[in-house]
mmCIF file of C-alpha atoms in Angstrom:
data_model
loop_
_atom_site.group_PDB
_atom_site.id
_atom_site.type_symbol
_atom_site.label_atom_id
_atom_site.label_comp_id
_atom_site.label_asym_id
_atom_site.label_seq_id
_atom_site.Cartn_x
_atom_site.Cartn_y
_atom_site.Cartn_z
ATOM 1 C CA UNK M 21 96.767 -57.539 15.664
ATOM 2 C CA UNK M 22 99.342 -59.588 17.443
ATOM 3 C CA UNK M 23 102.485 -57.743 18.563
ATOM 4 C CA UNK M 24 103.936 -60.389 20.853
ATOM 5 C CA UNK M 25 107.327 -61.862 20.053
ATOM 6 C CA UNK M 26 109.523 -64.452 21.651
ATOM 7 C CA UNK M 27 111.895 -62.998 24.286
ATOM 8 C CA UNK M 28 114.857 -62.676 21.916
ATOM 9 C CA UNK M 29 112.788 -61.267 19.067
ATOM 10 C CA UNK M 30 110.941 -58.857 21.364
ATOM 11 C CA UNK M 31 114.151 -57.421 22.778
ATOM 12 C CA UNK M 32 115.659 -57.002 19.318
ATOM 13 C CA UNK M 33 112.515 -55.371 17.952
ATOM 14 C CA UNK M 34 112.304 -52.922 20.840
ATOM 15 C CA UNK M 35 115.946 -51.933 20.409
ATOM 16 C CA UNK M 36 115.392 -51.395 16.694
ATOM 17 C CA UNK M 37 112.273 -49.299 17.225
ATOM 18 C CA UNK M 38 113.946 -47.039 19.783
ATOM 19 C CA UNK M 39 116.963 -46.466 17.546
ATOM 20 C CA UNK M 40 114.934 -45.767 14.433
ATOM 21 C CA UNK M 41 112.433 -43.466 16.129
ATOM 22 C CA UNK M 42 115.356 -41.321 17.257
ATOM 23 C CA UNK M 43 116.926 -41.317 13.806
ATOM 24 C CA UNK M 44 113.920 -41.115 11.470
ATOM 25 C CA UNK M 45 110.980 -38.757 11.986
ATOM 26 C CA UNK M 46 108.200 -39.599 9.541
ATOM 27 C CA UNK M 47 108.082 -37.082 6.651
ATOM 28 C CA UNK M 48 104.936 -36.033 4.822
ATOM 29 C CA UNK M 49 103.881 -37.759 1.599
ATOM 30 C CA UNK M 50 101.193 -37.545 -1.009
ATOM 31 C CA UNK M 51 98.006 -39.306 0.147
ATOM 32 C CA UNK M 52 98.790 -38.401 3.739
ATOM 33 C CA UNK M 53 97.067 -35.815 5.892
ATOM 34 C CA UNK M 54 100.312 -34.157 6.966
ATOM 35 C CA UNK M 55 103.372 -35.281 8.831
ATOM 36 C CA UNK M 56 102.809 -36.181 12.477
ATOM 37 C CA UNK M 57 105.696 -35.671 14.832
ATOM 38 C CA UNK M 58 107.824 -38.716 15.540
ATOM 39 C CA UNK M 59 106.350 -38.889 19.029
ATOM 40 C CA UNK M 60 102.795 -38.877 17.649
ATOM 41 C CA UNK M 61 103.222 -41.314 14.763
ATOM 42 C CA UNK M 62 102.171 -44.895 15.523
ATOM 43 C CA UNK M 63 104.895 -46.105 13.142
ATOM 44 C CA UNK M 64 108.664 -46.193 13.139
ATOM 45 C CA UNK M 65 109.949 -45.332 9.667
ATOM 46 C CA UNK M 66 112.900 -47.234 8.233
ATOM 47 C CA UNK M 67 114.613 -46.405 4.974
ATOM 48 C CA UNK M 68 115.533 -49.280 2.709
ATOM 49 C CA UNK M 69 119.183 -49.479 3.806
ATOM 50 C CA UNK M 70 118.361 -49.652 7.502
ATOM 51 C CA UNK M 71 115.545 -52.121 6.911
ATOM 52 C CA UNK M 72 117.709 -54.472 4.847
ATOM 53 C CA UNK M 73 120.412 -54.377 7.541
ATOM 54 C CA UNK M 74 118.024 -55.819 10.145
ATOM 55 C CA UNK M 75 118.294 -59.376 8.825
ATOM 56 C CA UNK M 76 121.647 -59.585 7.008
ATOM 57 C CA UNK M 77 122.141 -63.281 7.754
ATOM 58 C CA UNK M 78 118.745 -64.406 6.458
ATOM 59 C CA UNK M 79 119.449 -66.981 3.724
ATOM 60 C CA UNK M 80 118.283 -66.463 0.131
ATOM 61 C CA UNK M 81 115.978 -69.418 -0.542
ATOM 62 C CA UNK M 82 114.734 -68.445 -4.010
ATOM 63 C CA UNK M 83 116.216 -68.792 -7.469
ATOM 64 C CA UNK M 84 115.622 -66.495 -10.437
ATOM 65 C CA UNK M 85 113.562 -69.245 -12.093
ATOM 66 C CA UNK M 86 111.285 -69.495 -9.044
ATOM 67 C CA UNK M 87 110.941 -65.720 -8.909
ATOM 68 C CA UNK M 88 109.716 -65.533 -12.498
ATOM 69 C CA UNK M 89 106.730 -67.683 -11.535
ATOM 70 C CA UNK M 90 105.796 -65.308 -8.709
ATOM 71 C CA UNK M 91 105.814 -62.016 -10.614
ATOM 72 C CA UNK M 92 102.554 -60.414 -11.628
ATOM 73 C CA UNK M 93 101.916 -58.352 -14.762
ATOM 74 C CA UNK M 94 104.108 -55.252 -14.679
ATOM 75 C CA UNK M 95 106.006 -56.226 -11.543
ATOM 76 C CA UNK M 96 109.773 -55.844 -11.753
ATOM 77 C CA UNK M 97 110.654 -57.903 -8.716
ATOM 78 C CA UNK M 98 114.244 -59.171 -8.708
ATOM 79 C CA UNK M 99 116.456 -61.128 -6.334
ATOM 80 C CA UNK M 100 117.998 -57.956 -4.927
ATOM 81 C CA UNK M 101 114.551 -56.659 -3.977
ATOM 82 C CA UNK M 102 113.784 -60.007 -2.364
ATOM 83 C CA UNK M 103 117.032 -59.947 -0.371
ATOM 84 C CA UNK M 104 116.799 -56.330 0.780
ATOM 85 C CA UNK M 105 113.064 -56.014 1.465
ATOM 86 C CA UNK M 106 111.205 -59.306 1.659
ATOM 87 C CA UNK M 107 113.720 -61.553 3.393
ATOM 88 C CA UNK M 108 113.853 -59.179 6.396
ATOM 89 C CA UNK M 109 110.046 -59.089 6.331
ATOM 90 C CA UNK M 110 109.859 -62.878 6.286
ATOM 91 C CA UNK M 111 112.226 -62.968 9.265
ATOM 92 C CA UNK M 112 110.065 -60.475 11.166
ATOM 93 C CA UNK M 113 106.921 -62.461 10.371
ATOM 94 C CA UNK M 114 108.682 -65.641 11.461
ATOM 95 C CA UNK M 115 109.420 -64.000 14.824
ATOM 96 C CA UNK M 116 105.819 -62.856 15.206
ATOM 97 C CA UNK M 117 104.482 -66.298 14.315
ATOM 98 C CA UNK M 118 106.825 -67.953 16.823
ATOM 99 C CA UNK M 119 105.760 -65.496 19.511
ATOM 100 C CA UNK M 120 102.092 -66.123 18.761
ATOM 101 C CA UNK M 121 102.631 -69.882 19.033
ATOM 102 C CA UNK M 122 104.385 -69.468 22.379
ATOM 103 C CA UNK M 123 101.563 -67.291 23.690
ATOM 104 C CA UNK M 124 98.933 -69.732 22.429
ATOM 105 C CA UNK M 125 100.723 -72.655 24.083
ATOM 106 C CA UNK M 126 101.040 -70.787 27.377
ATOM 107 C CA UNK M 127 97.365 -69.820 27.289
ATOM 108 C CA UNK M 128 96.280 -73.402 26.580
ATOM 109 C CA UNK M 129 98.408 -74.647 29.462
ATOM 110 C CA UNK M 130 96.942 -71.994 31.746
ATOM 111 C CA UNK M 131 93.397 -73.024 30.792
ATOM 112 C CA UNK M 132 94.135 -76.737 30.796
ATOM 113 C CA UNK M 133 92.947 -76.804 27.191
ATOM 114 C CA UNK M 134 94.278 -79.343 24.702
ATOM 115 C CA UNK M 135 92.519 -77.845 21.706
ATOM 116 C CA UNK M 136 94.070 -77.471 18.251
ATOM 117 C CA UNK M 137 96.864 -75.045 17.459
ATOM 118 C CA UNK M 138 95.735 -71.762 15.936
ATOM 119 C CA UNK M 139 97.194 -70.770 12.549
ATOM 120 C CA UNK M 140 98.954 -67.401 12.252
ATOM 121 C CA UNK M 141 96.942 -65.222 9.860
ATOM 122 C CA UNK M 142 98.454 -62.399 7.813
ATOM 123 C CA UNK M 143 96.409 -59.831 5.883
ATOM 124 C CA UNK M 144 97.843 -58.120 2.787
ATOM 125 C CA UNK M 145 95.971 -55.038 1.558
ATOM 126 C CA UNK M 146 96.388 -52.375 -1.108
ATOM 127 C CA UNK M 147 94.994 -50.971 -4.328
ATOM 128 C CA UNK M 148 94.362 -52.707 -7.604
ATOM 129 C CA UNK M 149 97.659 -52.891 -9.590
ATOM 130 C CA UNK M 150 99.883 -52.019 -6.610
ATOM 131 C CA UNK M 151 101.488 -55.476 -6.578
ATOM 132 C CA UNK M 152 99.919 -57.001 -3.484
ATOM 133 C CA UNK M 153 99.281 -60.363 -5.171
ATOM 134 C CA UNK M 154 102.949 -60.717 -6.091
ATOM 135 C CA UNK M 155 103.945 -59.805 -2.542
ATOM 136 C CA UNK M 156 101.473 -62.287 -1.060
ATOM 137 C CA UNK M 157 102.761 -65.061 -3.339
ATOM 138 C CA UNK M 158 106.355 -64.185 -2.486
ATOM 139 C CA UNK M 159 105.685 -64.161 1.258
ATOM 140 C CA UNK M 160 104.039 -67.545 0.951
ATOM 141 C CA UNK M 161 107.192 -68.950 -0.633
ATOM 142 C CA UNK M 162 109.595 -67.284 1.797
ATOM 143 C CA UNK M 163 107.645 -68.192 4.927
ATOM 144 C CA UNK M 164 107.264 -71.811 3.830
ATOM 145 C CA UNK M 165 111.078 -72.117 3.754
ATOM 146 C CA UNK M 166 111.352 -71.566 7.516
ATOM 147 C CA UNK M 167 111.609 -74.862 9.407
ATOM 148 C CA UNK M 168 108.829 -74.007 11.864
ATOM 149 C CA UNK M 169 106.254 -72.819 9.267
ATOM 150 C CA UNK M 170 106.420 -75.244 6.318
ATOM 151 C CA UNK M 171 102.675 -75.149 5.586
ATOM 152 C CA UNK M 172 101.675 -71.727 4.297
ATOM 153 C CA UNK M 173 98.453 -71.111 2.363
ATOM 154 C CA UNK M 174 97.254 -68.046 0.456
ATOM 155 C CA UNK M 175 93.637 -67.073 -0.182
ATOM 156 C CA UNK M 176 92.422 -63.993 -2.046
ATOM 157 C CA UNK M 177 89.204 -62.219 -1.195
ATOM 158 C CA UNK M 178 88.212 -62.333 -4.883
ATOM 159 C CA UNK M 179 86.571 -65.656 -4.090
ATOM 160 C CA UNK M 180 84.272 -63.874 -1.649
ATOM 161 C CA UNK M 181 82.915 -61.401 -4.181
ATOM 162 C CA UNK M 182 79.199 -61.748 -4.745
ATOM 163 C CA UNK M 183 78.366 -63.520 -8.037
ATOM 164 C CA UNK M 184 78.010 -61.221 -11.029
ATOM 165 C CA UNK M 185 74.293 -62.005 -11.302
ATOM 166 C CA UNK M 186 73.753 -60.953 -7.688
ATOM 167 C CA UNK M 187 75.768 -57.761 -8.151
ATOM 168 C CA UNK M 188 73.626 -56.954 -11.189
ATOM 169 C CA UNK M 189 70.426 -57.707 -9.273
ATOM 170 C CA UNK M 190 71.504 -55.281 -6.541
ATOM 171 C CA UNK M 191 72.535 -52.650 -9.087
ATOM 172 C CA UNK M 192 76.137 -52.522 -7.878
ATOM 173 C CA UNK M 193 78.047 -54.326 -10.633
ATOM 174 C CA UNK M 194 79.805 -51.014 -11.365
ATOM 175 C CA UNK M 195 81.048 -51.061 -7.756
ATOM 176 C CA UNK M 196 82.718 -54.450 -7.950
ATOM 177 C CA UNK M 197 85.668 -54.405 -5.539
ATOM 178 C CA UNK M 198 83.995 -51.917 -3.183
ATOM 179 C CA UNK M 199 83.273 -53.259 0.327
ATOM 180 C CA UNK M 200 79.577 -53.807 -0.388
ATOM 181 C CA UNK M 201 80.365 -56.120 -3.326
ATOM 182 C CA UNK M 202 81.748 -58.841 -1.038
ATOM 183 C CA UNK M 203 80.004 -61.559 0.917
ATOM 184 C CA UNK M 204 81.585 -60.278 4.110
ATOM 185 C CA UNK M 205 79.678 -62.678 6.326
ATOM 186 C CA UNK M 206 81.070 -65.710 4.481
ATOM 187 C CA UNK M 207 84.599 -64.260 4.521
ATOM 188 C CA UNK M 208 84.371 -63.595 8.246
ATOM 189 C CA UNK M 209 83.069 -67.109 8.857
ATOM 190 C CA UNK M 210 85.931 -68.564 6.794
ATOM 191 C CA UNK M 211 88.687 -66.756 8.712
ATOM 192 C CA UNK M 212 86.937 -67.390 12.044
ATOM 193 C CA UNK M 213 86.979 -71.140 11.396
ATOM 194 C CA UNK M 214 90.657 -70.967 10.418
ATOM 195 C CA UNK M 215 91.458 -69.149 13.670
ATOM 196 C CA UNK M 216 89.406 -71.670 15.623
ATOM 197 C CA UNK M 217 91.678 -74.449 14.349
ATOM 198 C CA UNK M 218 89.129 -76.218 12.146
ATOM 199 C CA UNK M 219 90.544 -79.295 10.449
ATOM 200 C CA UNK M 220 89.316 -78.252 7.010
ATOM 201 C CA UNK M 221 87.866 -74.970 5.740
ATOM 202 C CA UNK M 222 86.588 -74.294 2.221
ATOM 203 C CA UNK M 223 86.543 -71.074 0.221
ATOM 204 C CA UNK M 224 84.912 -70.151 -3.119
ATOM 205 C CA UNK M 225 87.037 -69.717 -6.255
ATOM 206 C CA UNK M 226 86.985 -66.678 -8.543
ATOM 207 C CA UNK M 227 87.830 -66.703 -12.264
ATOM 208 C CA UNK M 228 89.489 -63.624 -13.738
ATOM 209 C CA UNK M 229 88.656 -65.044 -17.163
ATOM 210 C CA UNK M 230 84.894 -65.136 -16.629
ATOM 211 C CA UNK M 231 84.986 -62.284 -14.079
ATOM 212 C CA UNK M 232 82.789 -64.346 -11.784
ATOM 213 C CA UNK M 233 82.660 -66.986 -9.067
ATOM 214 C CA UNK M 234 83.149 -70.506 -10.449
ATOM 215 C CA UNK M 235 80.044 -72.528 -9.470
ATOM 216 C CA UNK M 236 80.920 -75.500 -7.284
ATOM 217 C CA UNK M 237 84.678 -74.802 -7.225
ATOM 218 C CA UNK M 238 86.376 -74.588 -3.835
ATOM 219 C CA UNK M 239 89.767 -74.039 -2.259
ATOM 220 C CA UNK M 240 90.354 -76.363 0.682
ATOM 221 C CA UNK M 241 92.550 -75.075 3.510
ATOM 222 C CA UNK M 242 93.702 -77.723 5.960
ATOM 223 C CA UNK M 243 95.044 -76.204 9.169
ATOM 224 C CA UNK M 244 98.143 -74.399 7.852
ATOM 225 C CA UNK M 245 100.921 -72.954 9.981
ATOM 226 C CA UNK M 246 100.307 -69.587 8.322
ATOM 227 C CA UNK M 247 97.420 -68.300 6.205
ATOM 228 C CA UNK M 248 97.853 -65.207 4.023
ATOM 229 C CA UNK M 249 94.598 -63.419 3.157
ATOM 230 C CA UNK M 250 95.066 -60.929 0.329
ATOM 231 C CA UNK M 251 92.570 -58.369 -0.893
ATOM 232 C CA UNK M 252 91.608 -54.762 -1.489
ATOM 233 C CA UNK M 253 89.562 -54.250 1.639
ATOM 234 C CA UNK M 254 90.896 -56.736 4.194
ATOM 235 C CA UNK M 255 91.755 -53.933 6.651
ATOM 236 C CA UNK M 256 88.220 -52.542 6.745
ATOM 237 C CA UNK M 257 86.767 -51.974 10.236
ATOM 238 C CA UNK M 258 83.399 -53.547 11.120
ATOM 239 C CA UNK M 259 80.567 -52.369 8.900
ATOM 240 C CA UNK M 260 77.351 -50.719 10.112
ATOM 241 C CA UNK M 261 75.650 -52.889 12.717
ATOM 242 C CA UNK M 262 78.580 -55.323 12.903
ATOM 243 C CA UNK M 263 80.766 -55.855 15.961
ATOM 244 C CA UNK M 264 83.528 -57.838 14.249
ATOM 245 C CA UNK M 265 85.467 -57.481 10.992
ATOM 246 C CA UNK M 266 87.814 -59.917 9.308
ATOM 247 C CA UNK M 267 90.675 -57.519 10.117
ATOM 248 C CA UNK M 268 90.058 -58.183 13.820
ATOM 249 C CA UNK M 269 91.140 -61.797 13.274
ATOM 250 C CA UNK M 270 94.516 -61.055 11.676
ATOM 251 C CA UNK M 271 97.740 -61.503 13.632
ATOM 252 C CA UNK M 272 99.739 -59.218 11.349
ATOM 253 C CA UNK M 273 98.803 -56.975 8.428
ATOM 254 C CA UNK M 274 100.754 -55.498 5.519
ATOM 255 C CA UNK M 275 99.590 -52.505 3.481
ATOM 256 C CA UNK M 276 101.228 -52.000 0.077
ATOM 257 C CA UNK M 277 101.424 -48.249 -0.537
ATOM 258 C CA UNK M 278 102.355 -46.042 -3.500
ATOM 259 C CA UNK M 279 101.485 -42.649 -4.949
ATOM 260 C CA UNK M 280 98.055 -42.651 -6.544
ATOM 261 C CA UNK M 281 99.476 -41.307 -9.807
ATOM 262 C CA UNK M 282 101.949 -44.197 -9.982
ATOM 263 C CA UNK M 283 99.258 -46.798 -9.312
ATOM 264 C CA UNK M 284 97.120 -45.249 -12.056
ATOM 265 C CA UNK M 285 99.994 -45.643 -14.517
ATOM 266 C CA UNK M 286 100.609 -49.242 -13.391
ATOM 267 C CA UNK M 287 96.915 -50.015 -13.882
ATOM 268 C CA UNK M 288 96.997 -48.587 -17.398
ATOM 269 C CA UNK M 289 100.086 -50.610 -18.319
ATOM 270 C CA UNK M 290 98.542 -53.764 -16.886
ATOM 271 C CA UNK M 291 95.328 -53.165 -18.820
ATOM 272 C CA UNK M 292 97.310 -52.840 -22.056
ATOM 273 C CA UNK M 293 99.125 -56.126 -21.401
ATOM 274 C CA UNK M 294 95.858 -57.894 -20.624
ATOM 275 C CA UNK M 295 94.260 -56.388 -23.712
ATOM 276 C CA UNK M 296 97.012 -57.901 -25.850
ATOM 277 C CA UNK M 297 96.911 -61.181 -23.934
ATOM 278 C CA UNK M 298 94.105 -62.583 -21.766
ATOM 279 C CA UNK M 299 91.384 -60.380 -23.309
ATOM 280 C CA UNK M 300 91.995 -62.001 -26.701
ATOM 281 C CA UNK M 301 90.481 -65.239 -25.381
ATOM 282 C CA UNK M 302 86.862 -65.379 -26.639
ATOM 283 C CA UNK M 303 85.836 -66.745 -23.233
ATOM 284 C CA UNK M 304 87.119 -63.634 -21.468
ATOM 285 C CA UNK M 305 84.531 -61.325 -19.921
ATOM 286 C CA UNK M 306 86.612 -58.453 -21.325
ATOM 287 C CA UNK M 307 86.974 -59.897 -24.840
ATOM 288 C CA UNK M 308 85.124 -56.850 -26.190
ATOM 289 C CA UNK M 309 88.244 -54.791 -25.441
ATOM 290 C CA UNK M 310 90.584 -57.026 -27.457
ATOM 291 C CA UNK M 311 89.963 -55.211 -30.745
ATOM 292 C CA UNK M 312 90.618 -51.710 -29.393
ATOM 293 C CA UNK M 313 93.502 -49.687 -30.754
ATOM 294 C CA UNK M 314 96.236 -48.790 -28.271
ATOM 295 C CA UNK M 315 94.893 -45.242 -27.925
ATOM 296 C CA UNK M 316 91.365 -46.550 -27.365
ATOM 297 C CA UNK M 317 92.655 -49.068 -24.813
ATOM 298 C CA UNK M 318 94.492 -46.325 -22.907
ATOM 299 C CA UNK M 319 91.375 -44.169 -22.828
ATOM 300 C CA UNK M 320 89.312 -47.136 -21.612
ATOM 301 C CA UNK M 321 91.829 -47.984 -18.893
ATOM 302 C CA UNK M 322 91.894 -44.397 -17.644
ATOM 303 C CA UNK M 323 88.095 -44.269 -17.621
ATOM 304 C CA UNK M 324 87.816 -47.495 -15.593
ATOM 305 C CA UNK M 325 90.490 -46.250 -13.215
ATOM 306 C CA UNK M 326 88.783 -42.886 -12.741
ATOM 307 C CA UNK M 327 85.257 -44.271 -12.406
ATOM 308 C CA UNK M 328 85.931 -47.323 -10.223
ATOM 309 C CA UNK M 329 89.421 -48.015 -8.965
ATOM 310 C CA UNK M 330 90.540 -44.556 -7.874
ATOM 311 C CA UNK M 331 87.317 -43.813 -5.939
ATOM 312 C CA UNK M 332 87.589 -47.203 -4.226
ATOM 313 C CA UNK M 333 91.203 -46.462 -3.321
ATOM 314 C CA UNK M 334 90.557 -42.997 -1.925
ATOM 315 C CA UNK M 335 87.248 -43.777 -0.207
ATOM 316 C CA UNK M 336 87.819 -47.279 1.158
ATOM 317 C CA UNK M 337 91.317 -48.711 0.786
ATOM 318 C CA UNK M 338 93.687 -45.847 1.585
ATOM 319 C CA UNK M 339 91.863 -44.864 4.811
ATOM 320 C CA UNK M 340 92.683 -48.335 6.209
ATOM 321 C CA UNK M 341 96.446 -47.870 5.783
ATOM 322 C CA UNK M 342 96.855 -46.604 9.341
ATOM 323 C CA UNK M 343 95.376 -49.863 10.646
ATOM 324 C CA UNK M 344 98.246 -51.941 9.226
ATOM 325 C CA UNK M 345 101.031 -53.527 11.253
ATOM 326 C CA UNK M 346 103.504 -52.660 8.494
ATOM 327 C CA UNK M 347 103.425 -50.423 5.417
ATOM 328 C CA UNK M 348 105.590 -50.999 2.332
ATOM 329 C CA UNK M 349 106.054 -47.777 0.343
ATOM 330 C CA UNK M 350 106.799 -48.374 -3.325
ATOM 331 C CA UNK M 351 108.352 -45.951 -5.786
ATOM 332 C CA UNK M 352 107.501 -45.470 -9.452
ATOM 333 C CA UNK M 353 109.759 -48.361 -10.494
ATOM 334 C CA UNK M 354 107.950 -50.701 -8.043
ATOM 335 C CA UNK M 355 110.910 -50.871 -5.653
ATOM 336 C CA UNK M 356 110.231 -50.439 -1.937
ATOM 337 C CA UNK M 357 111.965 -47.338 -0.576
ATOM 338 C CA UNK M 358 110.552 -47.178 2.943
ATOM 339 C CA UNK M 359 109.086 -49.530 5.530
ATOM 340 C CA UNK M 360 106.827 -48.302 8.324
ATOM 341 C CA UNK M 361 106.507 -50.698 11.247
ATOM 342 C CA UNK M 362 103.915 -50.178 13.922
ATOM 343 C CA UNK M 363 105.582 -49.429 17.231
ATOM 344 C CA UNK M 364 105.631 -52.303 19.745
#
């Protein structure tokens, strides 16, 4: 993870960290293993007011109409949330990206290398239904409005899931979304080529309608300024027998956090909306749920959450939270109340 800023940004970040560490010891919270002392915690904890005050002059580039197109099912993102939480984050990421470019340029000059510029890669992780896709889409829009990073691409790890037929052959279709259900080698190769400055890199495409990889479909990424990689397990360490994980190639990582009970409720509400909407399409993999009553749909959603999504969260996703560069803590109404930034 890159923690190198330009001189001005580095000085400002250090001053902020020192001040906030003194003012805000990290309290305990559900899902945590206890509250470390402020000297032991790898993060500085900022409440919403202090976080939003860090970039008061950052311009608001989005309109309400644009924001509507970025929201996911159940998300209640508004312009105030953008201004107070995500504009400061976009400013911080802009500083990190500028610092990474400066370091890369200096290293190339030192080596006498005239190779291609390396894109800045951001990982966004978190549970199903926590809102990470909305956040990744929003960051893409905000970061692309900065003059020095106009080309920002977003790729989800859904495209790197193994095909449904292969998951069935391996007997792990019921563990779709768990680390073993991904083609991790192909994902690692994709991000490695991006970081190497390849002119053009291709990624598979996943359909939420068919619940499967679309044969022959590809996303083409052409040397962006910033690439955002979003997925459940992007912060996973190397697997057994592996020396490198995709998380090792990220310059900055964001973990979207919330209480497990809140995420379970959000998942249920999302399932109900899908059941009344996308599931009604006869082509949908989940069309069999379209005729359920509301009570039956709620029971089904809770069963899927309890059998698949909650175990994946507790066993695989949540344990990677401490590896993030920054943690966004969301409350029951989806608003971010606290930001934890890894100390510099």
